[in-house]
Coordinates of C-alpha atoms in Angstrom, one line a residue:
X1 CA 0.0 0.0 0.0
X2 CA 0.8 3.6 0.0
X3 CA 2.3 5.6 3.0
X4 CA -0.6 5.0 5.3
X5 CA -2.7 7.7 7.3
X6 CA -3.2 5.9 10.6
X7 CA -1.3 3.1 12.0
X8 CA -2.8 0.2 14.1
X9 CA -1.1 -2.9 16.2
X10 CA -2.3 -5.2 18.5
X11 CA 0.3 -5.3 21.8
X12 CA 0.7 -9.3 22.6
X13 CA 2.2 -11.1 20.2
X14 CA 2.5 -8.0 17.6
X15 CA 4.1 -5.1 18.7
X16 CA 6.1 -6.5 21.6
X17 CA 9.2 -8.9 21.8
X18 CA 8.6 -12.8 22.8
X19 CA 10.0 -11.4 26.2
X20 CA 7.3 -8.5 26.6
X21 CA 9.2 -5.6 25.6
X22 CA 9.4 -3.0 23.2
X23 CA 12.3 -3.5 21.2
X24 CA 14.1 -0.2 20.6
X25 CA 14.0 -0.2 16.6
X26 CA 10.1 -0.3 17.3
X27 CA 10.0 2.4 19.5
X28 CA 12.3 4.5 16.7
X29 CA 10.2 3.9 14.4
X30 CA 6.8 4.4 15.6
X31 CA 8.1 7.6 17.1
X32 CA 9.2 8.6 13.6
X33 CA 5.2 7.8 12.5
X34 CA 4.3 9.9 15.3
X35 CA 7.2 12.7 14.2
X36 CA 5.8 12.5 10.5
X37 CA 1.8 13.3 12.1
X38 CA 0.9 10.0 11.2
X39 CA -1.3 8.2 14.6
X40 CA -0.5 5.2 16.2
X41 CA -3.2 3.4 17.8
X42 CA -2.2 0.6 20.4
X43 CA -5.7 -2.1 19.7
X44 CA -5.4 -4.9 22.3
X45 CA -7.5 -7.0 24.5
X46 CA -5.8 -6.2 27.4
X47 CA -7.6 -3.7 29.7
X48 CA -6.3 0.6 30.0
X49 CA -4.3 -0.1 33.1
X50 CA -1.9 -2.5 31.1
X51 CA -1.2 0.2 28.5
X52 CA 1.3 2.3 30.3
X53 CA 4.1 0.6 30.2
X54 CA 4.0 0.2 27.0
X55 CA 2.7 3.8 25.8
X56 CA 5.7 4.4 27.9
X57 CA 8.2 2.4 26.1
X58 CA 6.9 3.4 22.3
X59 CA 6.2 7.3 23.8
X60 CA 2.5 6.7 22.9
X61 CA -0.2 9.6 24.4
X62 CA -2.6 9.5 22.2
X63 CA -6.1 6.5 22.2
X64 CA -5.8 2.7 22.6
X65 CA -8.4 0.8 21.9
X66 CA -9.1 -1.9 25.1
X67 CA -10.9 -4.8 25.4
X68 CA -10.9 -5.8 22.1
X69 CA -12.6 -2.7 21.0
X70 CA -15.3 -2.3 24.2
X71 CA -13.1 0.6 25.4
X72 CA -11.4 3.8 24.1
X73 CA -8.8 5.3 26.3
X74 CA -6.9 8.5 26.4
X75 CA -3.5 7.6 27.4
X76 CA -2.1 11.0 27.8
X77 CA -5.2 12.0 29.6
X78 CA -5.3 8.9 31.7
X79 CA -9.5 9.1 30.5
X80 CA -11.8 6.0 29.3
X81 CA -13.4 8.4 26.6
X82 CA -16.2 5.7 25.4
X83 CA -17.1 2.2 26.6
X84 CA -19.1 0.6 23.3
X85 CA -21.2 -2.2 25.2
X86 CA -21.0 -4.1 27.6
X87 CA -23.1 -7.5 28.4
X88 CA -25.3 -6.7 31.5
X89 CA -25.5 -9.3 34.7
X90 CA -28.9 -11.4 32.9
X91 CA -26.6 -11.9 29.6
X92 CA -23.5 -12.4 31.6
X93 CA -26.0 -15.3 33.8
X94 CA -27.3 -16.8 30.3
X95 CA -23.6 -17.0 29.1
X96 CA -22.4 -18.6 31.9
X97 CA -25.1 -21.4 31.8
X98 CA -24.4 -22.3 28.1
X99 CA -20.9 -22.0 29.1
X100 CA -21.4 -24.5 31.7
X101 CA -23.3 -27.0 29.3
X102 CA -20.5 -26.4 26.7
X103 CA -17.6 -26.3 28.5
X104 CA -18.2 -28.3 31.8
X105 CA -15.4 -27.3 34.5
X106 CA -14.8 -23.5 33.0
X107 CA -14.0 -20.8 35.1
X108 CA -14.7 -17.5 34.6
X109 CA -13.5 -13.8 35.1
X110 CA -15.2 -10.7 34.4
X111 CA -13.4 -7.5 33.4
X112 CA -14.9 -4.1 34.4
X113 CA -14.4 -0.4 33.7
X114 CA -14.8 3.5 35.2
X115 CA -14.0 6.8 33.8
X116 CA -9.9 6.0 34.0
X117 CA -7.3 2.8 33.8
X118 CA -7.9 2.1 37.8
X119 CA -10.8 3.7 39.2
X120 CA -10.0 3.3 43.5
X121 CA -13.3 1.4 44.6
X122 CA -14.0 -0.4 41.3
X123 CA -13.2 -3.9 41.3
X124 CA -11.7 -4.1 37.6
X125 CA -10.9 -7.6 37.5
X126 CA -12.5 -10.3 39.6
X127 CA -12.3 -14.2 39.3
X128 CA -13.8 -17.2 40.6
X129 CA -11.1 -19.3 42.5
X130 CA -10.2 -21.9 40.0
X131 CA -9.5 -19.1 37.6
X132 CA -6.4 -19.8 35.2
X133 CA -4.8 -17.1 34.1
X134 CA -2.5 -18.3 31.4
X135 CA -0.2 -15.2 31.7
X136 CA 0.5 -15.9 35.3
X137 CA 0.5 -12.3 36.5
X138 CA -2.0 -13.1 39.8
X139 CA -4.0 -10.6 39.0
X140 CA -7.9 -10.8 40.2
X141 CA -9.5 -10.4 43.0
X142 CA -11.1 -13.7 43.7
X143 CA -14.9 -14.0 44.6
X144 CA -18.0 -16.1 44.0
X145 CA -19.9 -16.3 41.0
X146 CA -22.5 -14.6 41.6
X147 CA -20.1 -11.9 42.3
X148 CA -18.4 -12.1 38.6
X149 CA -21.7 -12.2 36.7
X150 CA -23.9 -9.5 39.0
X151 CA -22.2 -6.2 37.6
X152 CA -21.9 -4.8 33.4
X153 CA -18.9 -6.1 32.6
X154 CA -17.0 -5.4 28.9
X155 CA -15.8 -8.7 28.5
X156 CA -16.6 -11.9 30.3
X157 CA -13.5 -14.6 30.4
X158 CA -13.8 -18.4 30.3
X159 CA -10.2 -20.4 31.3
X160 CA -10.2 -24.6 31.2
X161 CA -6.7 -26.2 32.3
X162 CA -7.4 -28.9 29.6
X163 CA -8.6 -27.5 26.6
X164 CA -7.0 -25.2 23.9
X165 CA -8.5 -22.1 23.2
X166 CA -9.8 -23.2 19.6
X167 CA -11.8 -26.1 21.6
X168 CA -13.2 -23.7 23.8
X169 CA -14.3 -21.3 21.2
X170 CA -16.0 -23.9 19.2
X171 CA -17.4 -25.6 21.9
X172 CA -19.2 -22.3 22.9
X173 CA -19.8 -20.8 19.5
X174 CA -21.8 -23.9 19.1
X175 CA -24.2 -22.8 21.6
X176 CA -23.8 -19.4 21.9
X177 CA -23.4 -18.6 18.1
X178 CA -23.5 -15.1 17.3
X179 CA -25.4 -13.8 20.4
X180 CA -22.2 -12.5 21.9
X181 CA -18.3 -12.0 20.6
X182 CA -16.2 -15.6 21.3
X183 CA -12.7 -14.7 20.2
X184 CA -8.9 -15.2 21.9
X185 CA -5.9 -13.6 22.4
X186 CA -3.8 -16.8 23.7
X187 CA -4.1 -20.2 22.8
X188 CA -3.9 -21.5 26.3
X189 CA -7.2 -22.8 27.5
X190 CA -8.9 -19.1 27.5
X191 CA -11.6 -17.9 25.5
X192 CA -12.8 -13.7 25.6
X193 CA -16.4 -12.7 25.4
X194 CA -17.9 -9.5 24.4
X195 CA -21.2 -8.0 22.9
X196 CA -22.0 -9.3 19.6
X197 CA -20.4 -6.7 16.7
X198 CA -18.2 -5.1 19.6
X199 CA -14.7 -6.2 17.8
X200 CA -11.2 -4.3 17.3
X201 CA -12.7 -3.4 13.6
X202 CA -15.5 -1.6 15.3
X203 CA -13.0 0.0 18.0
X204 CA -11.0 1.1 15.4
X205 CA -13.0 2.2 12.7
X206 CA -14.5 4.7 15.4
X207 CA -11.1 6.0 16.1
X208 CA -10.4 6.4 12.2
X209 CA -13.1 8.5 11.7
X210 CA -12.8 10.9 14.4
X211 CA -9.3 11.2 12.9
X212 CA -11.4 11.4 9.5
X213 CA -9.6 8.8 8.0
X214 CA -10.6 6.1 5.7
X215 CA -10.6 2.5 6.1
X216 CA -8.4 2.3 2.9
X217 CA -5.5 4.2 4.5
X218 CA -5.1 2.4 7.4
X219 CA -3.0 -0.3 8.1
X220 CA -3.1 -2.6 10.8
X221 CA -0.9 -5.7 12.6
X222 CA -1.7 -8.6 14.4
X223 CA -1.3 -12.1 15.8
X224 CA -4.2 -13.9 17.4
X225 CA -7.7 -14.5 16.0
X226 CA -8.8 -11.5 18.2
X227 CA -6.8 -9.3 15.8
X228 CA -9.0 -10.8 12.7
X229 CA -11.8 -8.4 12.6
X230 CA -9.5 -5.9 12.5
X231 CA -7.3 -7.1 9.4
X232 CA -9.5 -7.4 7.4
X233 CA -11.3 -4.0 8.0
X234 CA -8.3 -2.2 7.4
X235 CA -7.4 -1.5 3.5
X236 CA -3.8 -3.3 5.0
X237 CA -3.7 -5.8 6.9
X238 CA -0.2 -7.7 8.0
X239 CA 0.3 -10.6 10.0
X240 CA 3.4 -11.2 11.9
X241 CA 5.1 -14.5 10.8
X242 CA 4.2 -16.6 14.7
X243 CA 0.4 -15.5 14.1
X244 CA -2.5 -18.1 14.3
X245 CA -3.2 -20.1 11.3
X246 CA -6.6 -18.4 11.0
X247 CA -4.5 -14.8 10.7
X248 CA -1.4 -15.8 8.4
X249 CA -4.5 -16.6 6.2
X250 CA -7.0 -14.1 6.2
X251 CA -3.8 -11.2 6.1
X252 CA -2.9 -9.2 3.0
X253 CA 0.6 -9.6 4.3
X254 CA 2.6 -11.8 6.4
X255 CA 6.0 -10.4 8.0
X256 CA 8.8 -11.5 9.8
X257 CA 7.6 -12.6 13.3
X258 CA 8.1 -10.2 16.3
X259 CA 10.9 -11.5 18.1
X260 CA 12.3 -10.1 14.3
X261 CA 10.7 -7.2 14.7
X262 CA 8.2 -7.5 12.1
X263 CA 6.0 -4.7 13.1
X264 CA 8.6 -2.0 12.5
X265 CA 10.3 -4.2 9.2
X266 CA 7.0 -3.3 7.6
X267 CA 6.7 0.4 8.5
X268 CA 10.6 1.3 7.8
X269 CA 9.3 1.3 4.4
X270 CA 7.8 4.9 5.3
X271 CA 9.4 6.4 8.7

């Protein structure tokens, strides 16, 4: 494609090192997007508290869009500016119950937001005991489950030790279908679930046109199934070389994976 007018990269996976980091030629060059006027929107499933560090590393102030596109955040203003959706305690119940049927043994989390990345007295991130969090941070505050499904939450999280994520998602799709999102961002037993047509596409395609840019001049990177919509909204969309099957596929482009640095391979072509 031609020089693009807004940039876009999932976090996991994409933009960061196997390691977590931001390697330093990817922080050079998306500062030299930023230099050139060109935005650089951080789209991720994780939730605005996580983006710090890393709008830190890559100089980032501008939006990220969270929760695989349930949530726009200000980073520089430290500001949750719009919240999509969210699935309400009776469809969080009804989602649990055909979970249960579908998925005997899952355990489920429940992600919530205020008006910034940690609100004091909002319980962002609660868990049922069992709870596995396949990127071992200990985070979650662990309570009942009537507790996890009795507040709005923007996405609802199911974890099973002995499943991969592709079973799950099947497995639920098959009973849930298209009444709610059923997507993932690891491959490790954990499925993410958000109101139906909430995606990173629709996070992001909100963000291009308040920056009055067109789907055809964006370009976008990503990993994990989660990162689909998004591909293939954008008039670019590349895949890093250790993405999912499902993404390698459905990309425009495939590049070199991102403990190459395939992120910032592709946009050295411009900045």
């Amino acid at each position: 494609m031609e020089k693009p007018s807004l940039i876009a990269s999932d976090i996991d996976g994409t933009l960061l090192t196997p390691f977590g980091e931001v390697a330093p030629r990817t922080a050079d060059v998306v500062r030299r997007a930023g230099e050139d006027g060109i935005p650089v929107i951080l789209v991720t499933g994780r939730p605005p508290r996580w983006i710090p560090p890393v709008a830190e590393a890559t100089g980032l102030t501008g939006y990220a869009v969270c929760a695989n596109g349930a949530i726009l955040y200000d980073i520089g203003a430290d500001r949750v500016v719009d919240v999509q959706s969210q699935l309400d305690p009776m469809q969080l119940h009804n989602v649990a119950e055909a979970l249960d049927h579908a998925i005997p043994g899952c355990q489920l989390a429940a992600e919530r937001v205020g008006s910034k990345a940690v609100e004091p007295g909002l319980q962002n991130f609660v868990i049922e005991a069992e709870y596995y969090n396949p990127w071992g941070d200990g985070e979650g505050q662990v309570v009942h489950r009537a507790e996890v499904l009795g507040h709005p939450a923007v996405k609802l999280l199911a974890s099973h030790r002995k499943m991969t994520s592709d079973e799950m998602a099947a497995a639920a799709r098959d009973v849930l279908g298209d009444s709610v999102d059923i997507t993932f961002s690891s491959g490790s037993g954990l499925i993410e679930i958000g109101s139906p047509g909430v995606t990173k596409a629709s996070g992001l395609a909100d963000v291009a046109e308040r920056f009055g840019v067109a789907d055809t001049d964006v370009i976008s990177f990503g990993d994990m199934p989660n990162d689909l919509p998004m591909l293939e909204w954008a008039g670019h969309g590349v895949a890093v070389a250790n993405a999912h099957p499902t993404v390698l596929e459905a990309a425009d482009e495939v590049t070199a994976s991102n403990a190459e640095h395939g992120v910032a391979q592709v946009l050295e072509r411009w900045f």
